mmCIF file with all atom_site columns, C-alpha atoms in Angstrom:
data_model
loop_
_atom_site.group_PDB
_atom_site.id
_atom_site.type_symbol
_atom_site.label_atom_id
_atom_site.label_alt_id
_atom_site.label_comp_id
_atom_site.label_asym_id
_atom_site.label_entity_id
_atom_site.label_seq_id
_atom_site.pdbx_PDB_ins_code
_atom_site.Cartn_x
_atom_site.Cartn_y
_atom_site.Cartn_z
_atom_site.occupancy
_atom_site.B_iso_or_equiv
_atom_site.pdbx_formal_charge
_atom_site.auth_seq_id
_atom_site.auth_comp_id
_atom_site.auth_asym_id
_atom_site.auth_atom_id
_atom_site.pdbx_PDB_model_num
ATOM 1   C CA . MET Z 1 1   ? 108.409 107.609 71.647 1.00 93.00 ? 1   MET Z CA 1
ATOM 2   C CA . ARG Z 1 2   ? 105.413 109.735 72.612 1.00 95.00 ? 2   ARG Z CA 1
ATOM 3   C CA . LEU Z 1 3   ? 104.999 113.187 71.055 1.00 96.00 ? 3   LEU Z CA 1
ATOM 4   C CA . VAL Z 1 4   ? 102.669 115.674 72.704 1.00 97.00 ? 4   VAL Z CA 1
ATOM 5   C CA . ILE Z 1 5   ? 102.121 119.240 71.514 1.00 97.00 ? 5   ILE Z CA 1
ATOM 6   C CA . ALA Z 1 6   ? 100.246 121.240 74.116 1.00 96.00 ? 6   ALA Z CA 1
ATOM 7   C CA . ARG Z 1 7   ? 99.710  124.676 75.532 1.00 97.00 ? 7   ARG Z CA 1
ATOM 8   C CA . CYS Z 1 8   ? 101.210 124.135 78.957 1.00 97.00 ? 8   CYS Z CA 1
ATOM 9   C CA . SER Z 1 9   ? 103.081 125.602 81.892 1.00 97.00 ? 9   SER Z CA 1
ATOM 10  C CA . VAL Z 1 10  ? 106.012 123.825 83.527 1.00 96.00 ? 10  VAL Z CA 1
ATOM 11  C CA . ASP Z 1 11  ? 107.320 123.925 87.085 1.00 95.00 ? 11  ASP Z CA 1
ATOM 12  C CA . TYR Z 1 12  ? 110.532 122.323 88.286 1.00 93.00 ? 12  TYR Z CA 1
ATOM 13  C CA . ALA Z 1 13  ? 111.156 121.661 91.983 1.00 89.00 ? 13  ALA Z CA 1
ATOM 14  C CA . GLY Z 1 14  ? 114.500 120.269 93.082 1.00 83.00 ? 14  GLY Z CA 1
ATOM 15  C CA . ARG Z 1 15  ? 117.878 121.713 93.999 1.00 78.00 ? 15  ARG Z CA 1
ATOM 16  C CA . LEU Z 1 16  ? 116.385 124.974 92.732 1.00 80.00 ? 16  LEU Z CA 1
ATOM 17  C CA . THR Z 1 17  ? 113.022 125.989 91.288 1.00 87.00 ? 17  THR Z CA 1
ATOM 18  C CA . ALA Z 1 18  ? 112.093 127.154 87.802 1.00 90.00 ? 18  ALA Z CA 1
ATOM 19  C CA . HIS Z 1 19  ? 108.879 128.121 86.045 1.00 94.00 ? 19  HIS Z CA 1
ATOM 20  C CA . LEU Z 1 20  ? 107.908 128.215 82.370 1.00 94.00 ? 20  LEU Z CA 1
ATOM 21  C CA . PRO Z 1 21  ? 104.721 130.245 81.794 1.00 96.00 ? 21  PRO Z CA 1
ATOM 22  C CA . SER Z 1 22  ? 101.935 129.027 79.543 1.00 96.00 ? 22  SER Z CA 1
ATOM 23  C CA . ALA Z 1 23  ? 102.887 128.580 75.874 1.00 96.00 ? 23  ALA Z CA 1
ATOM 24  C CA . PRO Z 1 24  ? 102.624 125.966 73.084 1.00 96.00 ? 24  PRO Z CA 1
ATOM 25  C CA . ARG Z 1 25  ? 105.398 123.402 73.492 1.00 96.00 ? 25  ARG Z CA 1
ATOM 26  C CA . LEU Z 1 26  ? 106.521 119.959 72.355 1.00 97.00 ? 26  LEU Z CA 1
ATOM 27  C CA . ILE Z 1 27  ? 106.865 117.268 75.038 1.00 97.00 ? 27  ILE Z CA 1
ATOM 28  C CA . LEU Z 1 28  ? 108.882 114.128 74.299 1.00 96.00 ? 28  LEU Z CA 1
ATOM 29  C CA . VAL Z 1 29  ? 108.523 110.947 76.345 1.00 95.00 ? 29  VAL Z CA 1
ATOM 30  C CA . LYS Z 1 30  ? 111.178 108.430 75.305 1.00 91.00 ? 30  LYS Z CA 1
ATOM 31  C CA . ALA Z 1 31  ? 111.410 104.688 75.822 1.00 87.00 ? 31  ALA Z CA 1
ATOM 32  C CA . ASP Z 1 32  ? 114.218 105.153 78.360 1.00 85.00 ? 32  ASP Z CA 1
ATOM 33  C CA . GLY Z 1 33  ? 111.751 107.058 80.586 1.00 87.00 ? 33  GLY Z CA 1
ATOM 34  C CA . SER Z 1 34  ? 113.142 110.535 79.962 1.00 91.00 ? 34  SER Z CA 1
ATOM 35  C CA . VAL Z 1 35  ? 110.761 113.481 79.578 1.00 95.00 ? 35  VAL Z CA 1
ATOM 36  C CA . SER Z 1 36  ? 111.807 116.717 77.870 1.00 94.00 ? 36  SER Z CA 1
ATOM 37  C CA . VAL Z 1 37  ? 109.997 119.966 77.054 1.00 96.00 ? 37  VAL Z CA 1
ATOM 38  C CA . HIS Z 1 38  ? 110.911 121.847 73.865 1.00 95.00 ? 38  HIS Z CA 1
ATOM 39  C CA . ALA Z 1 39  ? 110.178 125.199 72.267 1.00 94.00 ? 39  ALA Z CA 1
ATOM 40  C CA . ASP Z 1 40  ? 110.275 125.828 68.508 1.00 91.00 ? 40  ASP Z CA 1
ATOM 41  C CA . ASP Z 1 41  ? 113.858 127.098 68.666 1.00 87.00 ? 41  ASP Z CA 1
ATOM 42  C CA . ARG Z 1 42  ? 117.117 126.303 70.560 1.00 77.00 ? 42  ARG Z CA 1
ATOM 43  C CA . ALA Z 1 43  ? 117.951 123.476 68.094 1.00 74.00 ? 43  ALA Z CA 1
ATOM 44  C CA . TYR Z 1 44  ? 117.984 120.171 70.014 1.00 76.00 ? 44  TYR Z CA 1
ATOM 45  C CA . LYS Z 1 45  ? 118.287 121.636 73.522 1.00 84.00 ? 45  LYS Z CA 1
ATOM 46  C CA . PRO Z 1 46  ? 115.134 121.311 75.678 1.00 90.00 ? 46  PRO Z CA 1
ATOM 47  C CA . LEU Z 1 47  ? 113.724 124.066 77.875 1.00 92.00 ? 47  LEU Z CA 1
ATOM 48  C CA . ASN Z 1 48  ? 113.480 121.590 80.742 1.00 92.00 ? 48  ASN Z CA 1
ATOM 49  C CA . TRP Z 1 49  ? 113.847 117.851 81.134 1.00 90.00 ? 49  TRP Z CA 1
ATOM 50  C CA . MET Z 1 50  ? 114.067 114.906 83.512 1.00 90.00 ? 50  MET Z CA 1
ATOM 51  C CA . SER Z 1 51  ? 116.658 112.225 82.831 1.00 86.00 ? 51  SER Z CA 1
ATOM 52  C CA . PRO Z 1 52  ? 116.009 108.540 83.559 1.00 86.00 ? 52  PRO Z CA 1
ATOM 53  C CA . PRO Z 1 53  ? 115.400 106.779 85.807 1.00 87.00 ? 53  PRO Z CA 1
ATOM 54  C CA . CYS Z 1 54  ? 112.190 108.654 86.558 1.00 91.00 ? 54  CYS Z CA 1
ATOM 55  C CA . THR Z 1 55  ? 108.465 108.006 86.773 1.00 93.00 ? 55  THR Z CA 1
ATOM 56  C CA . LEU Z 1 56  ? 105.626 109.778 84.986 1.00 95.00 ? 56  LEU Z CA 1
ATOM 57  C CA . LYS Z 1 57  ? 102.209 110.042 86.622 1.00 95.00 ? 57  LYS Z CA 1
ATOM 58  C CA . GLU Z 1 58  ? 99.292  111.539 84.692 1.00 95.00 ? 58  GLU Z CA 1
ATOM 59  C CA . GLY Z 1 59  ? 96.490  113.068 86.740 1.00 95.00 ? 59  GLY Z CA 1
ATOM 60  C CA . GLU Z 1 60  ? 94.051  115.970 86.897 1.00 93.00 ? 60  GLU Z CA 1
ATOM 61  C CA . ASP Z 1 61  ? 93.653  119.125 88.939 1.00 91.00 ? 61  ASP Z CA 1
ATOM 62  C CA . ASP Z 1 62  ? 90.240  120.827 88.649 1.00 90.00 ? 62  ASP Z CA 1
ATOM 63  C CA . GLY Z 1 63  ? 89.682  119.093 85.321 1.00 90.00 ? 63  GLY Z CA 1
ATOM 64  C CA . VAL Z 1 64  ? 93.058  120.111 83.907 1.00 94.00 ? 64  VAL Z CA 1
ATOM 65  C CA . ALA Z 1 65  ? 95.528  117.375 82.971 1.00 95.00 ? 65  ALA Z CA 1
ATOM 66  C CA . VAL Z 1 66  ? 98.705  117.472 85.067 1.00 97.00 ? 66  VAL Z CA 1
ATOM 67  C CA . TRP Z 1 67  ? 101.839 115.377 84.490 1.00 97.00 ? 67  TRP Z CA 1
ATOM 68  C CA . THR Z 1 68  ? 104.172 114.845 87.420 1.00 97.00 ? 68  THR Z CA 1
ATOM 69  C CA . VAL Z 1 69  ? 107.632 113.463 86.634 1.00 96.00 ? 69  VAL Z CA 1
ATOM 70  C CA . VAL Z 1 70  ? 109.779 112.404 89.607 1.00 95.00 ? 70  VAL Z CA 1
ATOM 71  C CA . ASN Z 1 71  ? 113.391 111.215 89.474 1.00 91.00 ? 71  ASN Z CA 1
ATOM 72  C CA . LYS Z 1 72  ? 115.289 109.035 91.945 1.00 88.00 ? 72  LYS Z CA 1
ATOM 73  C CA . SER Z 1 73  ? 116.395 112.124 93.917 1.00 88.00 ? 73  SER Z CA 1
ATOM 74  C CA . GLY Z 1 74  ? 112.808 113.242 94.456 1.00 91.00 ? 74  GLY Z CA 1
ATOM 75  C CA . GLU Z 1 75  ? 113.056 116.203 92.089 1.00 92.00 ? 75  GLU Z CA 1
ATOM 76  C CA . LYS Z 1 76  ? 109.815 116.979 90.268 1.00 94.00 ? 76  LYS Z CA 1
ATOM 77  C CA . LEU Z 1 77  ? 108.847 118.286 86.857 1.00 95.00 ? 77  LEU Z CA 1
ATOM 78  C CA . ILE Z 1 78  ? 105.186 119.311 86.870 1.00 96.00 ? 78  ILE Z CA 1
ATOM 79  C CA . ILE Z 1 79  ? 103.567 119.954 83.478 1.00 97.00 ? 79  ILE Z CA 1
ATOM 80  C CA . THR Z 1 80  ? 100.098 121.526 83.498 1.00 97.00 ? 80  THR Z CA 1
ATOM 81  C CA . MET Z 1 81  ? 98.304  120.869 80.194 1.00 96.00 ? 81  MET Z CA 1
ATOM 82  C CA . GLU Z 1 82  ? 95.857  123.639 79.371 1.00 95.00 ? 82  GLU Z CA 1
ATOM 83  C CA . GLU Z 1 83  ? 95.152  122.373 75.848 1.00 95.00 ? 83  GLU Z CA 1
ATOM 84  C CA . VAL Z 1 84  ? 96.473  119.271 74.079 1.00 95.00 ? 84  VAL Z CA 1
ATOM 85  C CA . LEU Z 1 85  ? 96.895  119.891 70.350 1.00 96.00 ? 85  LEU Z CA 1
ATOM 86  C CA . HIS Z 1 86  ? 98.502  116.580 69.400 1.00 96.00 ? 86  HIS Z CA 1
ATOM 87  C CA . ASP Z 1 87  ? 99.258  113.278 71.148 1.00 95.00 ? 87  ASP Z CA 1
ATOM 88  C CA . SER Z 1 88  ? 100.802 110.308 69.346 1.00 96.00 ? 88  SER Z CA 1
ATOM 89  C CA . SER Z 1 89  ? 103.068 107.366 70.112 1.00 94.00 ? 89  SER Z CA 1
ATOM 90  C CA . HIS Z 1 90  ? 105.553 105.717 67.771 1.00 92.00 ? 90  HIS Z CA 1
ATOM 91  C CA . GLU Z 1 91  ? 107.677 102.564 68.091 1.00 88.00 ? 91  GLU Z CA 1
ATOM 92  C CA . LEU Z 1 92  ? 111.134 103.434 66.792 1.00 84.00 ? 92  LEU Z CA 1
ATOM 93  C CA . GLY Z 1 93  ? 112.834 100.164 67.697 1.00 78.00 ? 93  GLY Z CA 1
ATOM 94  C CA . VAL Z 1 94  ? 116.529 99.759  68.457 1.00 71.00 ? 94  VAL Z CA 1
ATOM 95  C CA . ASP Z 1 95  ? 118.652 102.434 66.816 1.00 68.00 ? 95  ASP Z CA 1
ATOM 96  C CA . PRO Z 1 96  ? 121.741 101.115 64.971 1.00 63.00 ? 96  PRO Z CA 1
ATOM 97  C CA . GLY Z 1 97  ? 123.743 104.065 66.262 1.00 60.00 ? 97  GLY Z CA 1
ATOM 98  C CA . LEU Z 1 98  ? 125.947 106.568 64.487 1.00 56.00 ? 98  LEU Z CA 1
ATOM 99  C CA . ILE Z 1 99  ? 127.951 105.107 61.621 1.00 54.00 ? 99  ILE Z CA 1
ATOM 100 C CA . LYS Z 1 100 ? 131.530 106.288 61.954 1.00 53.00 ? 100 LYS Z CA 1
ATOM 101 C CA . ASP Z 1 101 ? 133.393 107.590 58.938 1.00 51.00 ? 101 ASP Z CA 1
ATOM 102 C CA . GLY Z 1 102 ? 136.266 105.519 57.587 1.00 51.00 ? 102 GLY Z CA 1
ATOM 103 C CA . VAL Z 1 103 ? 138.978 107.152 59.672 1.00 69.00 ? 103 VAL Z CA 1
ATOM 104 C CA . GLU Z 1 104 ? 137.091 106.956 62.973 1.00 77.00 ? 104 GLU Z CA 1
ATOM 105 C CA . ALA Z 1 105 ? 136.134 103.336 62.369 1.00 80.00 ? 105 ALA Z CA 1
ATOM 106 C CA . HIS Z 1 106 ? 139.749 102.441 61.567 1.00 82.00 ? 106 HIS Z CA 1
ATOM 107 C CA . LEU Z 1 107 ? 141.038 104.316 64.626 1.00 84.00 ? 107 LEU Z CA 1
ATOM 108 C CA . GLN Z 1 108 ? 138.638 102.309 66.762 1.00 86.00 ? 108 GLN Z CA 1
ATOM 109 C CA . GLU Z 1 109 ? 139.800 99.029  65.234 1.00 86.00 ? 109 GLU Z CA 1
ATOM 110 C CA . LEU Z 1 110 ? 143.489 99.896  65.607 1.00 86.00 ? 110 LEU Z CA 1
ATOM 111 C CA . LEU Z 1 111 ? 143.163 101.108 69.195 1.00 86.00 ? 111 LEU Z CA 1
ATOM 112 C CA . ALA Z 1 112 ? 141.128 98.054  70.208 1.00 87.00 ? 112 ALA Z CA 1
ATOM 113 C CA . ASP Z 1 113 ? 143.944 95.854  68.884 1.00 88.00 ? 113 ASP Z CA 1
ATOM 114 C CA . ARG Z 1 114 ? 146.582 97.893  70.685 1.00 85.00 ? 114 ARG Z CA 1
ATOM 115 C CA . MET Z 1 115 ? 145.061 98.807  74.042 1.00 89.00 ? 115 MET Z CA 1
ATOM 116 C CA . GLU Z 1 116 ? 148.529 98.779  75.591 1.00 84.00 ? 116 GLU Z CA 1
ATOM 117 C CA . THR Z 1 117 ? 149.229 102.076 73.822 1.00 79.00 ? 117 THR Z CA 1
ATOM 118 C CA . LEU Z 1 118 ? 146.871 103.722 76.321 1.00 86.00 ? 118 LEU Z CA 1
ATOM 119 C CA . GLY Z 1 119 ? 148.928 102.298 79.164 1.00 85.00 ? 119 GLY Z CA 1
ATOM 120 C CA . GLU Z 1 120 ? 150.751 99.197  80.269 1.00 89.00 ? 120 GLU Z CA 1
ATOM 121 C CA . GLY Z 1 121 ? 148.383 96.472  81.415 1.00 91.00 ? 121 GLY Z CA 1
ATOM 122 C CA . TRP Z 1 122 ? 145.311 97.859  79.614 1.00 92.00 ? 122 TRP Z CA 1
ATOM 123 C CA . SER Z 1 123 ? 142.939 95.317  78.062 1.00 93.00 ? 123 SER Z CA 1
ATOM 124 C CA . LEU Z 1 124 ? 139.871 95.268  75.817 1.00 94.00 ? 124 LEU Z CA 1
ATOM 125 C CA . ILE Z 1 125 ? 136.432 94.224  77.072 1.00 94.00 ? 125 ILE Z CA 1
ATOM 126 C CA . ARG Z 1 126 ? 134.503 94.943  73.864 1.00 93.00 ? 126 ARG Z CA 1
ATOM 127 C CA . ARG Z 1 127 ? 134.236 97.248  70.873 1.00 92.00 ? 127 ARG Z CA 1
ATOM 128 C CA . GLU Z 1 128 ? 130.860 98.940  70.269 1.00 91.00 ? 128 GLU Z CA 1
ATOM 129 C CA . TYR Z 1 129 ? 129.651 98.141  73.789 1.00 93.00 ? 129 TYR Z CA 1
ATOM 130 C CA . PRO Z 1 130 ? 125.832 98.582  73.693 1.00 91.00 ? 130 PRO Z CA 1
ATOM 131 C CA . THR Z 1 131 ? 123.945 101.049 75.895 1.00 89.00 ? 131 THR Z CA 1
ATOM 132 C CA . ALA Z 1 132 ? 120.375 102.355 75.816 1.00 87.00 ? 132 ALA Z CA 1
ATOM 133 C CA . ILE Z 1 133 ? 121.541 105.505 73.984 1.00 87.00 ? 133 ILE Z CA 1
ATOM 134 C CA . GLY Z 1 134 ? 124.001 103.923 71.561 1.00 88.00 ? 134 GLY Z CA 1
ATOM 135 C CA . PRO Z 1 135 ? 127.242 101.942 71.520 1.00 91.00 ? 135 PRO Z CA 1
ATOM 136 C CA . VAL Z 1 136 ? 130.404 103.007 73.350 1.00 93.00 ? 136 VAL Z CA 1
ATOM 137 C CA . ASP Z 1 137 ? 133.334 102.867 70.921 1.00 92.00 ? 137 ASP Z CA 1
ATOM 138 C CA . ILE Z 1 138 ? 135.603 100.866 73.230 1.00 93.00 ? 138 ILE Z CA 1
ATOM 139 C CA . LEU Z 1 139 ? 135.095 99.462  76.705 1.00 96.00 ? 139 LEU Z CA 1
ATOM 140 C CA . GLY Z 1 140 ? 138.266 98.297  78.395 1.00 94.00 ? 140 GLY Z CA 1
ATOM 141 C CA . ARG Z 1 141 ? 140.149 97.981  81.682 1.00 94.00 ? 141 ARG Z CA 1
ATOM 142 C CA . ASP Z 1 142 ? 143.237 99.818  82.849 1.00 93.00 ? 142 ASP Z CA 1
ATOM 143 C CA . ALA Z 1 143 ? 146.123 98.266  84.783 1.00 92.00 ? 143 ALA Z CA 1
ATOM 144 C CA . ARG Z 1 144 ? 144.257 98.671  88.083 1.00 92.00 ? 144 ARG Z CA 1
ATOM 145 C CA . GLY Z 1 145 ? 141.232 96.803  86.741 1.00 93.00 ? 145 GLY Z CA 1
ATOM 146 C CA . THR Z 1 146 ? 139.048 99.928  86.497 1.00 95.00 ? 146 THR Z CA 1
ATOM 147 C CA . THR Z 1 147 ? 136.517 99.915  83.654 1.00 96.00 ? 147 THR Z CA 1
ATOM 148 C CA . VAL Z 1 148 ? 137.228 102.589 81.044 1.00 96.00 ? 148 VAL Z CA 1
ATOM 149 C CA . ALA Z 1 149 ? 134.903 103.900 78.310 1.00 96.00 ? 149 ALA Z CA 1
ATOM 150 C CA . VAL Z 1 150 ? 136.756 105.311 75.294 1.00 95.00 ? 150 VAL Z CA 1
ATOM 151 C CA . GLU Z 1 151 ? 135.023 107.646 72.840 1.00 94.00 ? 151 GLU Z CA 1
ATOM 152 C CA . ILE Z 1 152 ? 136.912 108.102 69.550 1.00 91.00 ? 152 ILE Z CA 1
ATOM 153 C CA . LYS Z 1 153 ? 136.614 111.068 67.185 1.00 91.00 ? 153 LYS Z CA 1
ATOM 154 C CA . ARG Z 1 154 ? 138.621 112.318 64.269 1.00 87.00 ? 154 ARG Z CA 1
ATOM 155 C CA . ARG Z 1 155 ? 138.280 115.833 65.653 1.00 89.00 ? 155 ARG Z CA 1
ATOM 156 C CA . GLY Z 1 156 ? 137.366 116.137 69.332 1.00 91.00 ? 156 GLY Z CA 1
ATOM 157 C CA . GLU Z 1 157 ? 134.820 118.844 70.106 1.00 94.00 ? 157 GLU Z CA 1
ATOM 158 C CA . ILE Z 1 158 ? 132.437 119.634 72.951 1.00 94.00 ? 158 ILE Z CA 1
ATOM 159 C CA . ASP Z 1 159 ? 129.616 117.474 71.575 1.00 93.00 ? 159 ASP Z CA 1
ATOM 160 C CA . GLY Z 1 160 ? 131.904 114.427 71.753 1.00 93.00 ? 160 GLY Z CA 1
ATOM 161 C CA . VAL Z 1 161 ? 132.630 115.103 75.421 1.00 95.00 ? 161 VAL Z CA 1
ATOM 162 C CA . GLU Z 1 162 ? 128.904 115.480 76.076 1.00 94.00 ? 162 GLU Z CA 1
ATOM 163 C CA . GLN Z 1 163 ? 128.271 112.164 74.312 1.00 93.00 ? 163 GLN Z CA 1
ATOM 164 C CA . LEU Z 1 164 ? 130.872 110.379 76.449 1.00 95.00 ? 164 LEU Z CA 1
ATOM 165 C CA . THR Z 1 165 ? 129.444 112.002 79.594 1.00 95.00 ? 165 THR Z CA 1
ATOM 166 C CA . ARG Z 1 166 ? 126.025 110.497 78.819 1.00 94.00 ? 166 ARG Z CA 1
ATOM 167 C CA . TYR Z 1 167 ? 127.585 107.062 78.283 1.00 94.00 ? 167 TYR Z CA 1
ATOM 168 C CA . LEU Z 1 168 ? 129.446 107.300 81.603 1.00 96.00 ? 168 LEU Z CA 1
ATOM 169 C CA . GLU Z 1 169 ? 126.266 108.273 83.444 1.00 94.00 ? 169 GLU Z CA 1
ATOM 170 C CA . LEU Z 1 170 ? 124.562 105.107 82.182 1.00 93.00 ? 170 LEU Z CA 1
ATOM 171 C CA . LEU Z 1 171 ? 127.526 102.769 82.597 1.00 95.00 ? 171 LEU Z CA 1
ATOM 172 C CA . ASN Z 1 172 ? 128.113 103.850 86.181 1.00 94.00 ? 172 ASN Z CA 1
ATOM 173 C CA . ARG Z 1 173 ? 124.627 102.641 87.080 1.00 92.00 ? 173 ARG Z CA 1
ATOM 174 C CA . ASP Z 1 174 ? 125.708 99.077  86.293 1.00 91.00 ? 174 ASP Z CA 1
ATOM 175 C CA . PRO Z 1 175 ? 127.157 97.543  89.490 1.00 91.00 ? 175 PRO Z CA 1
ATOM 176 C CA . LEU Z 1 176 ? 129.072 95.004  87.414 1.00 91.00 ? 176 LEU Z CA 1
ATOM 177 C CA . LEU Z 1 177 ? 130.989 97.788  85.623 1.00 93.00 ? 177 LEU Z CA 1
ATOM 178 C CA . ALA Z 1 178 ? 131.132 100.700 88.083 1.00 94.00 ? 178 ALA Z CA 1
ATOM 179 C CA . PRO Z 1 179 ? 133.180 102.669 88.668 1.00 95.00 ? 179 PRO Z CA 1
ATOM 180 C CA . VAL Z 1 180 ? 133.680 103.575 85.014 1.00 96.00 ? 180 VAL Z CA 1
ATOM 181 C CA . ARG Z 1 181 ? 135.997 106.398 83.970 1.00 95.00 ? 181 ARG Z CA 1
ATOM 182 C CA . GLY Z 1 182 ? 136.244 108.020 80.563 1.00 96.00 ? 182 GLY Z CA 1
ATOM 183 C CA . VAL Z 1 183 ? 138.889 108.623 77.906 1.00 95.00 ? 183 VAL Z CA 1
ATOM 184 C CA . PHE Z 1 184 ? 138.205 111.052 75.040 1.00 95.00 ? 184 PHE Z CA 1
ATOM 185 C CA . ALA Z 1 185 ? 140.471 110.139 72.127 1.00 91.00 ? 185 ALA Z CA 1
ATOM 186 C CA . ALA Z 1 186 ? 140.866 112.058 68.867 1.00 89.00 ? 186 ALA Z CA 1
ATOM 187 C CA . GLN Z 1 187 ? 143.427 113.071 66.279 1.00 88.00 ? 187 GLN Z CA 1
ATOM 188 C CA . GLU Z 1 188 ? 142.809 116.681 67.297 1.00 90.00 ? 188 GLU Z CA 1
ATOM 189 C CA . ILE Z 1 189 ? 141.104 117.949 70.454 1.00 93.00 ? 189 ILE Z CA 1
ATOM 190 C CA . LYS Z 1 190 ? 139.726 121.483 70.572 1.00 94.00 ? 190 LYS Z CA 1
ATOM 191 C CA . PRO Z 1 191 ? 140.756 123.560 73.629 1.00 94.00 ? 191 PRO Z CA 1
ATOM 192 C CA . GLN Z 1 192 ? 137.145 124.009 74.782 1.00 94.00 ? 192 GLN Z CA 1
ATOM 193 C CA . ALA Z 1 193 ? 136.558 120.253 74.594 1.00 94.00 ? 193 ALA Z CA 1
ATOM 194 C CA . ARG Z 1 194 ? 139.719 119.591 76.609 1.00 94.00 ? 194 ARG Z CA 1
ATOM 195 C CA . VAL Z 1 195 ? 138.641 122.039 79.315 1.00 95.00 ? 195 VAL Z CA 1
ATOM 196 C CA . LEU Z 1 196 ? 135.186 120.460 79.568 1.00 95.00 ? 196 LEU Z CA 1
ATOM 197 C CA . ALA Z 1 197 ? 136.616 116.936 79.638 1.00 95.00 ? 197 ALA Z CA 1
ATOM 198 C CA . THR Z 1 198 ? 139.112 117.833 82.363 1.00 94.00 ? 198 THR Z CA 1
ATOM 199 C CA . ASP Z 1 199 ? 136.362 119.468 84.428 1.00 94.00 ? 199 ASP Z CA 1
ATOM 200 C CA . ARG Z 1 200 ? 134.381 116.215 84.242 1.00 93.00 ? 200 ARG Z CA 1
ATOM 201 C CA . GLY Z 1 201 ? 137.311 113.986 85.143 1.00 95.00 ? 201 GLY Z CA 1
ATOM 202 C CA . ILE Z 1 202 ? 137.706 112.624 81.616 1.00 96.00 ? 202 ILE Z CA 1
ATOM 203 C CA . ASP Z 1 203 ? 141.217 111.986 80.268 1.00 94.00 ? 203 ASP Z CA 1
ATOM 204 C CA . CYS Z 1 204 ? 142.117 113.275 76.803 1.00 94.00 ? 204 CYS Z CA 1
ATOM 205 C CA . VAL Z 1 205 ? 144.302 111.321 74.380 1.00 90.00 ? 205 VAL Z CA 1
ATOM 206 C CA . VAL Z 1 206 ? 145.644 112.673 71.085 1.00 90.00 ? 206 VAL Z CA 1
ATOM 207 C CA . LEU Z 1 207 ? 145.798 109.814 68.575 1.00 83.00 ? 207 LEU Z CA 1
ATOM 208 C CA . ASP Z 1 208 ? 148.479 109.569 65.918 1.00 81.00 ? 208 ASP Z CA 1
ATOM 209 C CA . TYR Z 1 209 ? 146.874 107.658 63.059 1.00 71.00 ? 209 TYR Z CA 1
ATOM 210 C CA . ASN Z 1 210 ? 150.164 106.739 61.399 1.00 73.00 ? 210 ASN Z CA 1
ATOM 211 C CA . ALA Z 1 211 ? 151.682 105.646 64.693 1.00 74.00 ? 211 ALA Z CA 1
ATOM 212 C CA . LEU Z 1 212 ? 148.749 103.337 65.374 1.00 72.00 ? 212 LEU Z CA 1
ATOM 213 C CA . ARG Z 1 213 ? 149.288 101.842 61.920 1.00 72.00 ? 213 ARG Z CA 1
ATOM 214 C CA . GLY Z 1 214 ? 152.933 101.243 62.851 1.00 68.00 ? 214 GLY Z CA 1
ATOM 215 C CA . ILE Z 1 215 ? 154.323 103.764 60.390 1.00 56.00 ? 215 ILE Z CA 1
ATOM 216 C CA . GLU Z 1 216 ? 155.863 106.058 63.011 1.00 48.00 ? 216 GLU Z CA 1
ATOM 217 C CA . ASP Z 1 217 ? 156.594 106.041 66.728 1.00 48.00 ? 217 ASP Z CA 1
ATOM 218 C CA . ASP Z 1 218 ? 153.739 104.262 68.467 1.00 43.00 ? 218 ASP Z CA 1
ATOM 219 C CA . LYS Z 1 219 ? 153.428 106.463 71.538 1.00 47.00 ? 219 LYS Z CA 1
ATOM 220 C CA . LEU Z 1 220 ? 150.215 108.329 72.312 1.00 48.00 ? 220 LEU Z CA 1
ATOM 221 C CA . ARG Z 1 221 ? 150.281 111.609 74.128 1.00 49.00 ? 221 ARG Z CA 1
ATOM 222 C CA . LEU Z 1 222 ? 148.163 111.441 77.280 1.00 46.00 ? 222 LEU Z CA 1
ATOM 223 C CA . PHE Z 1 223 ? 147.206 114.789 78.792 1.00 44.00 ? 223 PHE Z CA 1
#
């Protein structure tokens, strides 16, 4: 990961245009090729960014450093560096991913062993399927042979839907897997998360922990 703190202005040219006037900002260049521009607020959300795959070209304009980031659609993020205050690179290595709590880990194990509870003819490809941004909880196939990515939470909220959306974006670039659809599974799913998932074509499944353990009726409710 490369960390650059600079006084800079940023221009985006694509489906629409946007401009960030000159100010001190943090620029992150990650190993996956993504480039994001951050202010000292807004928590984790960047002011502007370019998702991979994209290319970064460093050049100059009248002695001023200019970064031009172009994605596969031809959209551009142009960062004009007026003053670089810090520039360092760090090798972070492969991240082990988020460690699930006991309930989530057990839900994953139970569901992987009983894929048919999601639908007749469903099968497991792999648990903890690796991607560049972390492992997908379960990768499987439905009765039609379509690849399905399942994200499991104890309580399903918007951030879980966003996480699954990022996984689907990556998985659908793999011609051996695409098309890949998503299932968001949790013991409880918040209304806002359900709305967002539905808008993105992601199915929601409410998991009954006791039913998966065989204590009660083993049906899942698919909405």
